[in-house]
mmCIF file of C-alpha atoms in Angstrom:
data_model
loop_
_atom_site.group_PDB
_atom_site.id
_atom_site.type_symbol
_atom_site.label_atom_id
_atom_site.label_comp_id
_atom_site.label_asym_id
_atom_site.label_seq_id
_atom_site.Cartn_x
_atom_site.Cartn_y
_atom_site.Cartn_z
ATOM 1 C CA UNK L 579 0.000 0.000 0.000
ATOM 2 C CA UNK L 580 1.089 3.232 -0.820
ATOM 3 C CA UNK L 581 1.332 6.117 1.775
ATOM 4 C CA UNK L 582 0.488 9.765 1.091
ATOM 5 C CA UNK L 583 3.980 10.456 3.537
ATOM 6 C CA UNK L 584 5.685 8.753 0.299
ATOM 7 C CA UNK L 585 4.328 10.932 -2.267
ATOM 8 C CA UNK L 586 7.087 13.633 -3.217
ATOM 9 C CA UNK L 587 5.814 16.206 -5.349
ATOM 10 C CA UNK L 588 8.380 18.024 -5.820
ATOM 11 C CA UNK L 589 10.149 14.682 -7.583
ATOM 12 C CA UNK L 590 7.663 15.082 -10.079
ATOM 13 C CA UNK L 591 8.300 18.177 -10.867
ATOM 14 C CA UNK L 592 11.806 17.702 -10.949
ATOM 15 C CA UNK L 593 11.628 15.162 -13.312
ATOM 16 C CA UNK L 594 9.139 17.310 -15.760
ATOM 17 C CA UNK L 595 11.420 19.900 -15.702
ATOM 18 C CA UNK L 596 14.583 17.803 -16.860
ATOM 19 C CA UNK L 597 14.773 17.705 -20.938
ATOM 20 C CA UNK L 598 12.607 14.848 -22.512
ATOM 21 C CA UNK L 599 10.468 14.314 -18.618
ATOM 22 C CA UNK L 600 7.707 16.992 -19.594
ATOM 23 C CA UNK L 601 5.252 14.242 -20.986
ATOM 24 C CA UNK L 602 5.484 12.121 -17.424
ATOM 25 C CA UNK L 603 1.678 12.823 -16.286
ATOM 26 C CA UNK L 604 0.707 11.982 -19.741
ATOM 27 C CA UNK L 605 1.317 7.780 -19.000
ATOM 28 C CA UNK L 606 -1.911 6.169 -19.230
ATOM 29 C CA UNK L 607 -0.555 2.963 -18.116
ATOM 30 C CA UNK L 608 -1.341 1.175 -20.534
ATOM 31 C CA UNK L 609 1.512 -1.037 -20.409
ATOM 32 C CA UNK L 610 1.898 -0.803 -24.364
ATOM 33 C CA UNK L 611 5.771 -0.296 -23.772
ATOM 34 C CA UNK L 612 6.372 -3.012 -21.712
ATOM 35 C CA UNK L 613 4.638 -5.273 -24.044
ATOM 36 C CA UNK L 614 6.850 -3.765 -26.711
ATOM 37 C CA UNK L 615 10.069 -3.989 -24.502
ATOM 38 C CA UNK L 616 12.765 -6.013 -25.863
ATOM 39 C CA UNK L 617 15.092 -5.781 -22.439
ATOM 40 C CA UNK L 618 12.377 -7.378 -20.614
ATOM 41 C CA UNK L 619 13.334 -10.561 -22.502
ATOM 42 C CA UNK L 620 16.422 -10.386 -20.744
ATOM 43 C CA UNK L 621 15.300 -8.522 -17.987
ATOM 44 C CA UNK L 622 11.865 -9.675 -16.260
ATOM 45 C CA UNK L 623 12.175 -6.747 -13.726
ATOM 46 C CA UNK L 624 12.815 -3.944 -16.328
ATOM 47 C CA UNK L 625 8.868 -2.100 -16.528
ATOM 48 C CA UNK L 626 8.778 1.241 -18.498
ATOM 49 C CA UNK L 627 4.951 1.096 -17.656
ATOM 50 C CA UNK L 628 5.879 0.664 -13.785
ATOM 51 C CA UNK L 629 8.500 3.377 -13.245
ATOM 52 C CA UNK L 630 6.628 5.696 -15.063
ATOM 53 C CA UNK L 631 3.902 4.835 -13.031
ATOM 54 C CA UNK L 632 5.879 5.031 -9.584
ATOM 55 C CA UNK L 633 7.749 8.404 -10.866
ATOM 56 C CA UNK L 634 4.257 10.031 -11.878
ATOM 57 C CA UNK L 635 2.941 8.936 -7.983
ATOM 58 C CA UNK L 636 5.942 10.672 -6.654
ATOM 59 C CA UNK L 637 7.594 7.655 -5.299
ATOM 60 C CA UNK L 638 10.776 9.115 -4.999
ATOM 61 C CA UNK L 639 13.129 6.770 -3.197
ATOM 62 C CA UNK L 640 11.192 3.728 -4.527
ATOM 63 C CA UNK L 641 12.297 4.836 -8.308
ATOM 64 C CA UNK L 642 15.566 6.603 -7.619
ATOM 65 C CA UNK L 643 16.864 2.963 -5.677
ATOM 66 C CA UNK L 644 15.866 0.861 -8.354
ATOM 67 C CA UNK L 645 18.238 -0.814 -10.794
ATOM 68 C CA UNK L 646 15.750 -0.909 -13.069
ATOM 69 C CA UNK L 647 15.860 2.686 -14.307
ATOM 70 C CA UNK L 648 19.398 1.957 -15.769
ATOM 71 C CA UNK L 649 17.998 -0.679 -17.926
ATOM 72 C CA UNK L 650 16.355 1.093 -21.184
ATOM 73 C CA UNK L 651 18.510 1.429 -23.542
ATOM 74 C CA UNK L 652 17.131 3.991 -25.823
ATOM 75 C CA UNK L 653 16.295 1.936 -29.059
ATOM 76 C CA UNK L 654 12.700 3.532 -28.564
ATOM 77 C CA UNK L 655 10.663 0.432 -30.080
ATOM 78 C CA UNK L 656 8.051 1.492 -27.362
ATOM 79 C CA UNK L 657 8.201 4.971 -29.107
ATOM 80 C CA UNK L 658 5.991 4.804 -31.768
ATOM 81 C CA UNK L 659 3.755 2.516 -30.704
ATOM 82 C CA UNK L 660 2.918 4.671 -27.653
ATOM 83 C CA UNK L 661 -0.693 5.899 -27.942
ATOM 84 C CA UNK L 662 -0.340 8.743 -26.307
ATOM 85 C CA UNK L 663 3.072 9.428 -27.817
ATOM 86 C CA UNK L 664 5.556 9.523 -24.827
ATOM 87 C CA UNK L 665 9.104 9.744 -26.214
ATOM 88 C CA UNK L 666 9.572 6.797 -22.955
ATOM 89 C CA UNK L 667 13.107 6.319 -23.274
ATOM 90 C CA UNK L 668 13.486 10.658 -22.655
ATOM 91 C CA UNK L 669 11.730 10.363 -19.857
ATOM 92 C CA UNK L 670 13.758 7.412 -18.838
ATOM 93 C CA UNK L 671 16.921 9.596 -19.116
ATOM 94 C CA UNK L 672 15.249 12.226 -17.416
ATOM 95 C CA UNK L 673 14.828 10.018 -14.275
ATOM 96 C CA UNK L 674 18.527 9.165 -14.309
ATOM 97 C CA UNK L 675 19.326 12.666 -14.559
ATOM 98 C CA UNK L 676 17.591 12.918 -10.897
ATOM 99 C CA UNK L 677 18.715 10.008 -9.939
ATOM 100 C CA UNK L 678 22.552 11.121 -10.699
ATOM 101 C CA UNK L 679 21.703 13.891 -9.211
ATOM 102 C CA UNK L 680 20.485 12.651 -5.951
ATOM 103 C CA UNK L 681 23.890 10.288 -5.736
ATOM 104 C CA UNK L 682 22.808 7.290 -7.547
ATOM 105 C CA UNK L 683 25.110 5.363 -10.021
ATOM 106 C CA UNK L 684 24.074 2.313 -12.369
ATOM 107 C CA UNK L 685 25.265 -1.080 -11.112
ATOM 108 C CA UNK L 686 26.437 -1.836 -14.588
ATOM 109 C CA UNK L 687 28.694 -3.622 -16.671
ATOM 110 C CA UNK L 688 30.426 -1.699 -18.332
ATOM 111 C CA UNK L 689 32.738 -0.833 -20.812
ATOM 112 C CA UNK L 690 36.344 -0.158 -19.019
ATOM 113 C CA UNK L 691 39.859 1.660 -20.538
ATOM 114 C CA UNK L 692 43.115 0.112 -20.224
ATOM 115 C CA UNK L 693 44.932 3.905 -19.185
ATOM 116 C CA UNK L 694 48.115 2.231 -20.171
ATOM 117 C CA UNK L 695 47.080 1.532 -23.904
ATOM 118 C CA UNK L 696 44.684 3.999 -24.702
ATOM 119 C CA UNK L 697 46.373 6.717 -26.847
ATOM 120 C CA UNK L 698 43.326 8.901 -27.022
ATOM 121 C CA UNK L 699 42.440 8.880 -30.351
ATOM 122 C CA UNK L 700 38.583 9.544 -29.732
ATOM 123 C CA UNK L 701 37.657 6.596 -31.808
ATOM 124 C CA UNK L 702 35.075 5.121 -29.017
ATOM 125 C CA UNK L 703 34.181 8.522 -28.282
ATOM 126 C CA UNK L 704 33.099 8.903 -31.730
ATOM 127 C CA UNK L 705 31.020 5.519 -32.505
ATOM 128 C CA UNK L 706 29.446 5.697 -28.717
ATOM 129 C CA UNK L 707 25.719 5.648 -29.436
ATOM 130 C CA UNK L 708 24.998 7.201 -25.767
ATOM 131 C CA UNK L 709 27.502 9.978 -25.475
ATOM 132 C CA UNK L 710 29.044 7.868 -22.650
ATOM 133 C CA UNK L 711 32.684 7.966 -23.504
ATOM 134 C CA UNK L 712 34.595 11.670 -23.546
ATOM 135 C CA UNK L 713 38.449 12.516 -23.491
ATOM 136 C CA UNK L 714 39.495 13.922 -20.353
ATOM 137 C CA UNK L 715 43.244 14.499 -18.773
ATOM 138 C CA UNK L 716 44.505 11.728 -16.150
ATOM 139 C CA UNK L 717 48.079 11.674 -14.591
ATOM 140 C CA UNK L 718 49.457 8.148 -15.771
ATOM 141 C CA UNK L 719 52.814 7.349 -13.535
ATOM 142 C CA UNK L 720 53.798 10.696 -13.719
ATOM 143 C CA UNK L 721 52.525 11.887 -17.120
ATOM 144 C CA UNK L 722 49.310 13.932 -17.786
ATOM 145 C CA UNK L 723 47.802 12.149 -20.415
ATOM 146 C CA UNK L 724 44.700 12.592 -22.556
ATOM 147 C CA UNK L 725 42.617 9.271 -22.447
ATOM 148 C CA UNK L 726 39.225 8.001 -22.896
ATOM 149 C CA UNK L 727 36.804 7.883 -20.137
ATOM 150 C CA UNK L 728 33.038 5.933 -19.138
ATOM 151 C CA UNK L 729 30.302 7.642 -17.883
ATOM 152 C CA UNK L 730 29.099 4.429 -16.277
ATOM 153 C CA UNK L 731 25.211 6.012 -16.091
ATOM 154 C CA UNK L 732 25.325 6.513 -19.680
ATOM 155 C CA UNK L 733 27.188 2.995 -20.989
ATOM 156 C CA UNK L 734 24.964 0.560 -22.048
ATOM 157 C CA UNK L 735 27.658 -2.154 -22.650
ATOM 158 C CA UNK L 736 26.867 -2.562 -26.375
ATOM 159 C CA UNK L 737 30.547 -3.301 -26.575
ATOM 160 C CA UNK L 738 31.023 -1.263 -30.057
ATOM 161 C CA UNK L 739 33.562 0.818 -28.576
ATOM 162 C CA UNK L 740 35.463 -2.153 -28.017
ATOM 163 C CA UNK L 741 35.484 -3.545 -31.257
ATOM 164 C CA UNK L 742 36.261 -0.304 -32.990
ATOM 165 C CA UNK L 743 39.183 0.412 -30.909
ATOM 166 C CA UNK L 744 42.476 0.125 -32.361
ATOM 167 C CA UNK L 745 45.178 -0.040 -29.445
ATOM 168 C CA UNK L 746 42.683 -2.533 -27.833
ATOM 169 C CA UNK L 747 42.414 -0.809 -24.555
ATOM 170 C CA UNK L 748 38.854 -0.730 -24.576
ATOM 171 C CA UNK L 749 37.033 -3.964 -22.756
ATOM 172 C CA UNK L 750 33.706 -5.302 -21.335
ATOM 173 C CA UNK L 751 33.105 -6.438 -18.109
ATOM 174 C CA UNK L 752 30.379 -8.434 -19.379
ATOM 175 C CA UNK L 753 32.367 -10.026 -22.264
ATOM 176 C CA UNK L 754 35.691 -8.892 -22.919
ATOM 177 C CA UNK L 755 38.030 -10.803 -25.688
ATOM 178 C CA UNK L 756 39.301 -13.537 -23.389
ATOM 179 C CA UNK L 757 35.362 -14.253 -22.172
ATOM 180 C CA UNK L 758 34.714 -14.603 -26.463
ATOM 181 C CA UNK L 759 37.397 -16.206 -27.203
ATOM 182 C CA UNK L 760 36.329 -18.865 -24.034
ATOM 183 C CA UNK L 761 33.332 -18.988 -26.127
ATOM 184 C CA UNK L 762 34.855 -19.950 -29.401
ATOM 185 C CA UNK L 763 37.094 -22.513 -28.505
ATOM 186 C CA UNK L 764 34.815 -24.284 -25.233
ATOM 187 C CA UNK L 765 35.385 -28.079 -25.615
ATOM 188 C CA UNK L 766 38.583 -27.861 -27.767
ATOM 189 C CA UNK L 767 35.966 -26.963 -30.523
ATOM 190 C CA UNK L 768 38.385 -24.360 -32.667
ATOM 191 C CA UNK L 769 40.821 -27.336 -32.622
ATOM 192 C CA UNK L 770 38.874 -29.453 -35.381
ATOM 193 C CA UNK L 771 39.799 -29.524 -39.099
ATOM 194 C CA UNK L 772 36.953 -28.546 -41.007
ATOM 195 C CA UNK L 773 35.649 -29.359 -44.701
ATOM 196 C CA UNK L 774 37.686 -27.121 -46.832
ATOM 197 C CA UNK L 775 40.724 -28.987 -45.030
ATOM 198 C CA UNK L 776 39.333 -32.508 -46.172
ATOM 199 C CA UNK L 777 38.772 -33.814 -42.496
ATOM 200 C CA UNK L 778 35.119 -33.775 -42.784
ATOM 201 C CA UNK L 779 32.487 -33.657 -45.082
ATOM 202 C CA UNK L 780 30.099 -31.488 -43.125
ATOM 203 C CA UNK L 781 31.134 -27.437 -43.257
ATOM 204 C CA UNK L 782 32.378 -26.341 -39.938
ATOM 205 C CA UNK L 783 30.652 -23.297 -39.172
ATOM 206 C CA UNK L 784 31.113 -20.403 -36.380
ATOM 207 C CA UNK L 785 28.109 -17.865 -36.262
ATOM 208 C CA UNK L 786 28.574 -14.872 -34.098
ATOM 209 C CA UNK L 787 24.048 -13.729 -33.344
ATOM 210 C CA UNK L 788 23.574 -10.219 -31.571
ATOM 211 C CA UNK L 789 20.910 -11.171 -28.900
ATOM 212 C CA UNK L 790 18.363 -8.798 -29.888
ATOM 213 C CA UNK L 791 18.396 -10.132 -33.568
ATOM 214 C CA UNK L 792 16.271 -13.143 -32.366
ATOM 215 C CA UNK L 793 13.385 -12.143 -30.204
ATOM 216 C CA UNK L 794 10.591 -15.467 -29.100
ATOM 217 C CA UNK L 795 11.717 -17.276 -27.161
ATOM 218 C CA UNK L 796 11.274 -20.616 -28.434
ATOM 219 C CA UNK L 797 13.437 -19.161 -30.863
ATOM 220 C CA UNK L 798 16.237 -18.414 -29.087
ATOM 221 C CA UNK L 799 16.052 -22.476 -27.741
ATOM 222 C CA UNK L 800 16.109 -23.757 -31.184
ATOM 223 C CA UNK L 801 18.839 -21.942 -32.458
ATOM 224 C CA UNK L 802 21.044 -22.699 -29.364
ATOM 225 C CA UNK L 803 20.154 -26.432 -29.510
ATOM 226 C CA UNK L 804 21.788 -26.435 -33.294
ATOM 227 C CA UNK L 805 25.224 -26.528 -31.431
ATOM 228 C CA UNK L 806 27.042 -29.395 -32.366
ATOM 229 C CA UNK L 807 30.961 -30.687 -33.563
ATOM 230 C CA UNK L 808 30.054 -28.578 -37.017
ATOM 231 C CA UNK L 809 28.222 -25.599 -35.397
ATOM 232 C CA UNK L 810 29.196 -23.160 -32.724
ATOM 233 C CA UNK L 811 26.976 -20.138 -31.507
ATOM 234 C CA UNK L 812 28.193 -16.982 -30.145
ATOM 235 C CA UNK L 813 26.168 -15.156 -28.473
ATOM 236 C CA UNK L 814 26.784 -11.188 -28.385
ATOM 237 C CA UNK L 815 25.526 -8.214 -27.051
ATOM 238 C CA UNK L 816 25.567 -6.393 -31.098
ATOM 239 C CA UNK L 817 26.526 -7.362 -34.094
ATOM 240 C CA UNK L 818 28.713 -4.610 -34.008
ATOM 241 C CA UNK L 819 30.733 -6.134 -31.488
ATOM 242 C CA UNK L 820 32.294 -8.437 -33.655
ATOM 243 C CA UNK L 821 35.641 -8.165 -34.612
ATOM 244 C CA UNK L 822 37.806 -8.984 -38.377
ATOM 245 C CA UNK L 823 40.275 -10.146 -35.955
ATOM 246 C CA UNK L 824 38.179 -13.151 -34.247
ATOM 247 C CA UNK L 825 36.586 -13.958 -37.842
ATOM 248 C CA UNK L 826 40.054 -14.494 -39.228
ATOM 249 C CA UNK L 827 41.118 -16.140 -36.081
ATOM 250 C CA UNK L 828 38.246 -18.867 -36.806
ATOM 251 C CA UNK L 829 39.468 -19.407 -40.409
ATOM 252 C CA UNK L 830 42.961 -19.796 -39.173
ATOM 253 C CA UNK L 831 41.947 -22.740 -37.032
ATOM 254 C CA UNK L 832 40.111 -24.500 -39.762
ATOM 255 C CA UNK L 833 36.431 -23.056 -39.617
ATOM 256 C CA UNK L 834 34.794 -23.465 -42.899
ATOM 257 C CA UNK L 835 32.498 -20.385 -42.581
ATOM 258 C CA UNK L 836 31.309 -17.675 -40.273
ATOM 259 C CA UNK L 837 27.824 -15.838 -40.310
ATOM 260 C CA UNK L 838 27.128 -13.197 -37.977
ATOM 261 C CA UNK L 839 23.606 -12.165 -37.347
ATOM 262 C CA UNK L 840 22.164 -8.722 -36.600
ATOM 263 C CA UNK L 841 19.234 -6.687 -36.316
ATOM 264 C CA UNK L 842 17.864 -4.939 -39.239
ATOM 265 C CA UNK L 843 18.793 -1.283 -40.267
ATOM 266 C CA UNK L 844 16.914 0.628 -38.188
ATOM 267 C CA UNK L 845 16.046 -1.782 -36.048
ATOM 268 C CA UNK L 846 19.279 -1.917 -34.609
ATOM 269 C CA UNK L 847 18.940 -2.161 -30.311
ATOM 270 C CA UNK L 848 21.819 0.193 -30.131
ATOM 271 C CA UNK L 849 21.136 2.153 -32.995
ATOM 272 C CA UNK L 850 23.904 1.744 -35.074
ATOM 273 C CA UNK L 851 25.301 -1.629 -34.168
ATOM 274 C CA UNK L 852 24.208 -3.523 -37.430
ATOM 275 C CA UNK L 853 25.927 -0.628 -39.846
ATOM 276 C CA UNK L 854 28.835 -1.394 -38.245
ATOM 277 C CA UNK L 855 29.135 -4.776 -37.591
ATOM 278 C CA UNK L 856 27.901 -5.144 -41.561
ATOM 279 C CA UNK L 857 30.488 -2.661 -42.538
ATOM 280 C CA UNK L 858 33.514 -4.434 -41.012
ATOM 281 C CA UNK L 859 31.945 -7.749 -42.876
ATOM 282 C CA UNK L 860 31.793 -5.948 -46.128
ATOM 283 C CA UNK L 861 35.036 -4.620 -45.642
ATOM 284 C CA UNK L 862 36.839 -7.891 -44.421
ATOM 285 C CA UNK L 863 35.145 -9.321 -47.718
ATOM 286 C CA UNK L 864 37.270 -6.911 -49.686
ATOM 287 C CA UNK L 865 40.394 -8.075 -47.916
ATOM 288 C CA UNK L 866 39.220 -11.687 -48.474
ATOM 289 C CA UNK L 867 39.240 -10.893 -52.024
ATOM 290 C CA UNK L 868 42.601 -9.992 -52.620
ATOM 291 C CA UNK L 869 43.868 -12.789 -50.794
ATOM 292 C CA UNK L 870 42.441 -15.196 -52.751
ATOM 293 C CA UNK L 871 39.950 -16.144 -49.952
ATOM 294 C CA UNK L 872 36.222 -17.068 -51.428
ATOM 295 C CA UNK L 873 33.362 -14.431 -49.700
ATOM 296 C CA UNK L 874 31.481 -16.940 -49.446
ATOM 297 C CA UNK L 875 33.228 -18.108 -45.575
ATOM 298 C CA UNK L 876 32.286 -14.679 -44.116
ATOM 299 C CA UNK L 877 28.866 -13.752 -44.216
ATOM 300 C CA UNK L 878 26.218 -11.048 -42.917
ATOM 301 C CA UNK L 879 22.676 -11.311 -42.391
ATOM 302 C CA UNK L 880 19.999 -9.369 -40.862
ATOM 303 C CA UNK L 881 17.066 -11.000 -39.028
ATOM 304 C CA UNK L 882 13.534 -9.348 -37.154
ATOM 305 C CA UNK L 883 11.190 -10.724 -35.017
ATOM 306 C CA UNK L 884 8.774 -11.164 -37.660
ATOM 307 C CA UNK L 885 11.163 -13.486 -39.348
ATOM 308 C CA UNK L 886 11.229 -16.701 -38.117
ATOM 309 C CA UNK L 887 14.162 -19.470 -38.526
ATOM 310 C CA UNK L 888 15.881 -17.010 -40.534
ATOM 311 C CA UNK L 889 19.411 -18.568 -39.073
ATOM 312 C CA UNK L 890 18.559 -22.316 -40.166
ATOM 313 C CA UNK L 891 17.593 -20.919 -43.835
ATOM 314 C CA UNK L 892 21.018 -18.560 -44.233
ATOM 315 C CA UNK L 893 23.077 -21.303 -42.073
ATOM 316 C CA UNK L 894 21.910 -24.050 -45.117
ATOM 317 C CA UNK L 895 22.285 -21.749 -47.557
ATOM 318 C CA UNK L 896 25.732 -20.601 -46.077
ATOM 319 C CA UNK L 897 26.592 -24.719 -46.005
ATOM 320 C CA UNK L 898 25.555 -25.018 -49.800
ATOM 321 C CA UNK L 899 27.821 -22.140 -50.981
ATOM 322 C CA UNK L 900 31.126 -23.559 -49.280
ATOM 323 C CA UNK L 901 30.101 -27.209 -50.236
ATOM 324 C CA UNK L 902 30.732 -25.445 -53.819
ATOM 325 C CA UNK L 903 34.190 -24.769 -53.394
ATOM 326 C CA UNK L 904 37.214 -26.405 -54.382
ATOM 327 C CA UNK L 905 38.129 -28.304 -51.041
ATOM 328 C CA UNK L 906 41.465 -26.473 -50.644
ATOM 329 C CA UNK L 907 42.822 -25.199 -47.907
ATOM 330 C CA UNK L 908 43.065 -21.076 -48.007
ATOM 331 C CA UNK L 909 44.283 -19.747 -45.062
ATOM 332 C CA UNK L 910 46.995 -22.379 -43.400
ATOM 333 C CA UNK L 911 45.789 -23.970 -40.267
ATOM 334 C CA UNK L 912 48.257 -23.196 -36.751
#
């Protein structure tokens, strides 16, 4: 039961009065947004509809305490189908903005700088969908240095700022290279000649599937029960967090193919993780090219929630196209 004593207007007006949090006494709770919600999938506890609701009651410590309020991560599919039009994830922001305020910080993960290699180049600061990475001066044994630095109540551990940079002092706590490439290789499964080596006659493949790309759940359970000696999921955050440098790493050690799965442009959870993530594909295609490697190994799709066993159709077709080549080895095994 709620008690008047716990009603804070004045947190309701702060919130209106923070950039994006005018449209707060405009929720009809509807719970349209929490239907749409794709963190909930991951997130049972994450309710747009019930913050709102608590922040529009005034509930000020019961909204500002939650860990809940760091969860949305902006990719506004709630947005348009909002029938009273609530822009939810500004209001979301605008929350945080009291809550930082107030003293509150998001539990995380993160994405975290190595000081030591970072040279400052503003890369991550650049391809950041949130704004949550800025250059700022740190004495470093001595030495004022310009690095990169994580607002932590901005990050929303998308991980593309550690795939783009390029001293590799950018990392996630929730999956950082030596978690992926744990991933990979689990079960001494990297170690296995494939087809295009002559050791099997079933394509080896290694498919790299951004987590928001596949969205029922039942989905989700076939796709991870395909795992088997010629098929190895990865599962990651964005498509965008994938790296040339694992893909050719896979080759190396006698993987046959590799597809990597994304969202849809514009459908992208993080906004612009599939233009990246199909840009370095594209462009490691190129390189492929002139190194006398087919295109047909490395291979980007998109997927949506209306689409369903997408992965089966372009992991058959994917199996088809290197069944086609010459069985020669193209990249020398280690």
């Amino acid at each position: 039961m709620i008690r008047s004593d716990q009603m804070d207007r004045r947190f309701i007006e702060e919130v209106m009065a923070e950039p994006g949090g005018e449209h707060l006494l405009t929720c009809w709770s509807c719970g349209t947004c929490a239907a749409t919600c794709l963190v909930r999938r991951f997130n049972p506890a994450f309710n747009p509809r019930l913050i709102l609701h608590k922040a529009g009651l005034g509930l000020r410590e019961a909204v500002l305490s939650s860990a809940e309020i760091w969860a949305c991560s902006a990719c506004d599919a709630c947005y348009p189908r909002c029938p009273q039009g609530i822009h939810i994830s500004q209001v979301m922001r605008a929350i945080r903005n009291v809550a930082i305020r107030a003293g509150y910080e998001a539990p995380g993960p993160i994405a975290q700088v190595d000081a030591n290699r970072c040279s400052g180049c503003a890369v991550c600061t650049r391809i950041c969908p949130y704004e949550a990475i800025e250059r700022a001066s740190q004495n470093i044994d001595g030495q004022e240095r310009v690095i990169a630095r994580v607002d932590r109540n901005l990050c929303q551990a998308c991980g593309l700022c550690v795939a783009a940079c390029p001293s590799g002092a950018m990392s996630l706590e929730a999956l950082n290279d030596a978690e992926l490439l744990t991933r990979m290789a689990a079960g001494g499964w990297l170690e296995h000649a494939g087809f295009l080596q002559g050791a099997s006659t079933t394509p080896r493949l290694l498919a790299f599937v951004c987590q928001w790309s596949v969205r029922a759940e039942d989905e989700w359970q076939r796709i991870q029960a395909l795992n088997d000696e010629h098929l190895r999921v990865v599962i990651l955050p964005c498509s965008g967090r994938v790296e040339p440098a694992h893909i050719l790493l896979a080759l190396s050690k006698g993987v046959d193919g590799v597809l990597v799965m994304g969202c849809h442009e514009g459908e992208c959870h993080y906004q612009r993780g599939t233009y990246l993530g199909r840009g370095k594909v594209a462009l490691l295609n190129e390189m492929m090219a002139q190194m006398g490697i087919a295109r047909e190994r490395v291979r980007f799709v998109e997927s949506s929630a209306l689409e369903r066993r997408i992965f089966e159709e372009r992991l058959a077709l994917m199996r088809e196209a290197i069944l086609a080549l010459r069985p020669a080895l193209e990249i020398p095994a280690r």
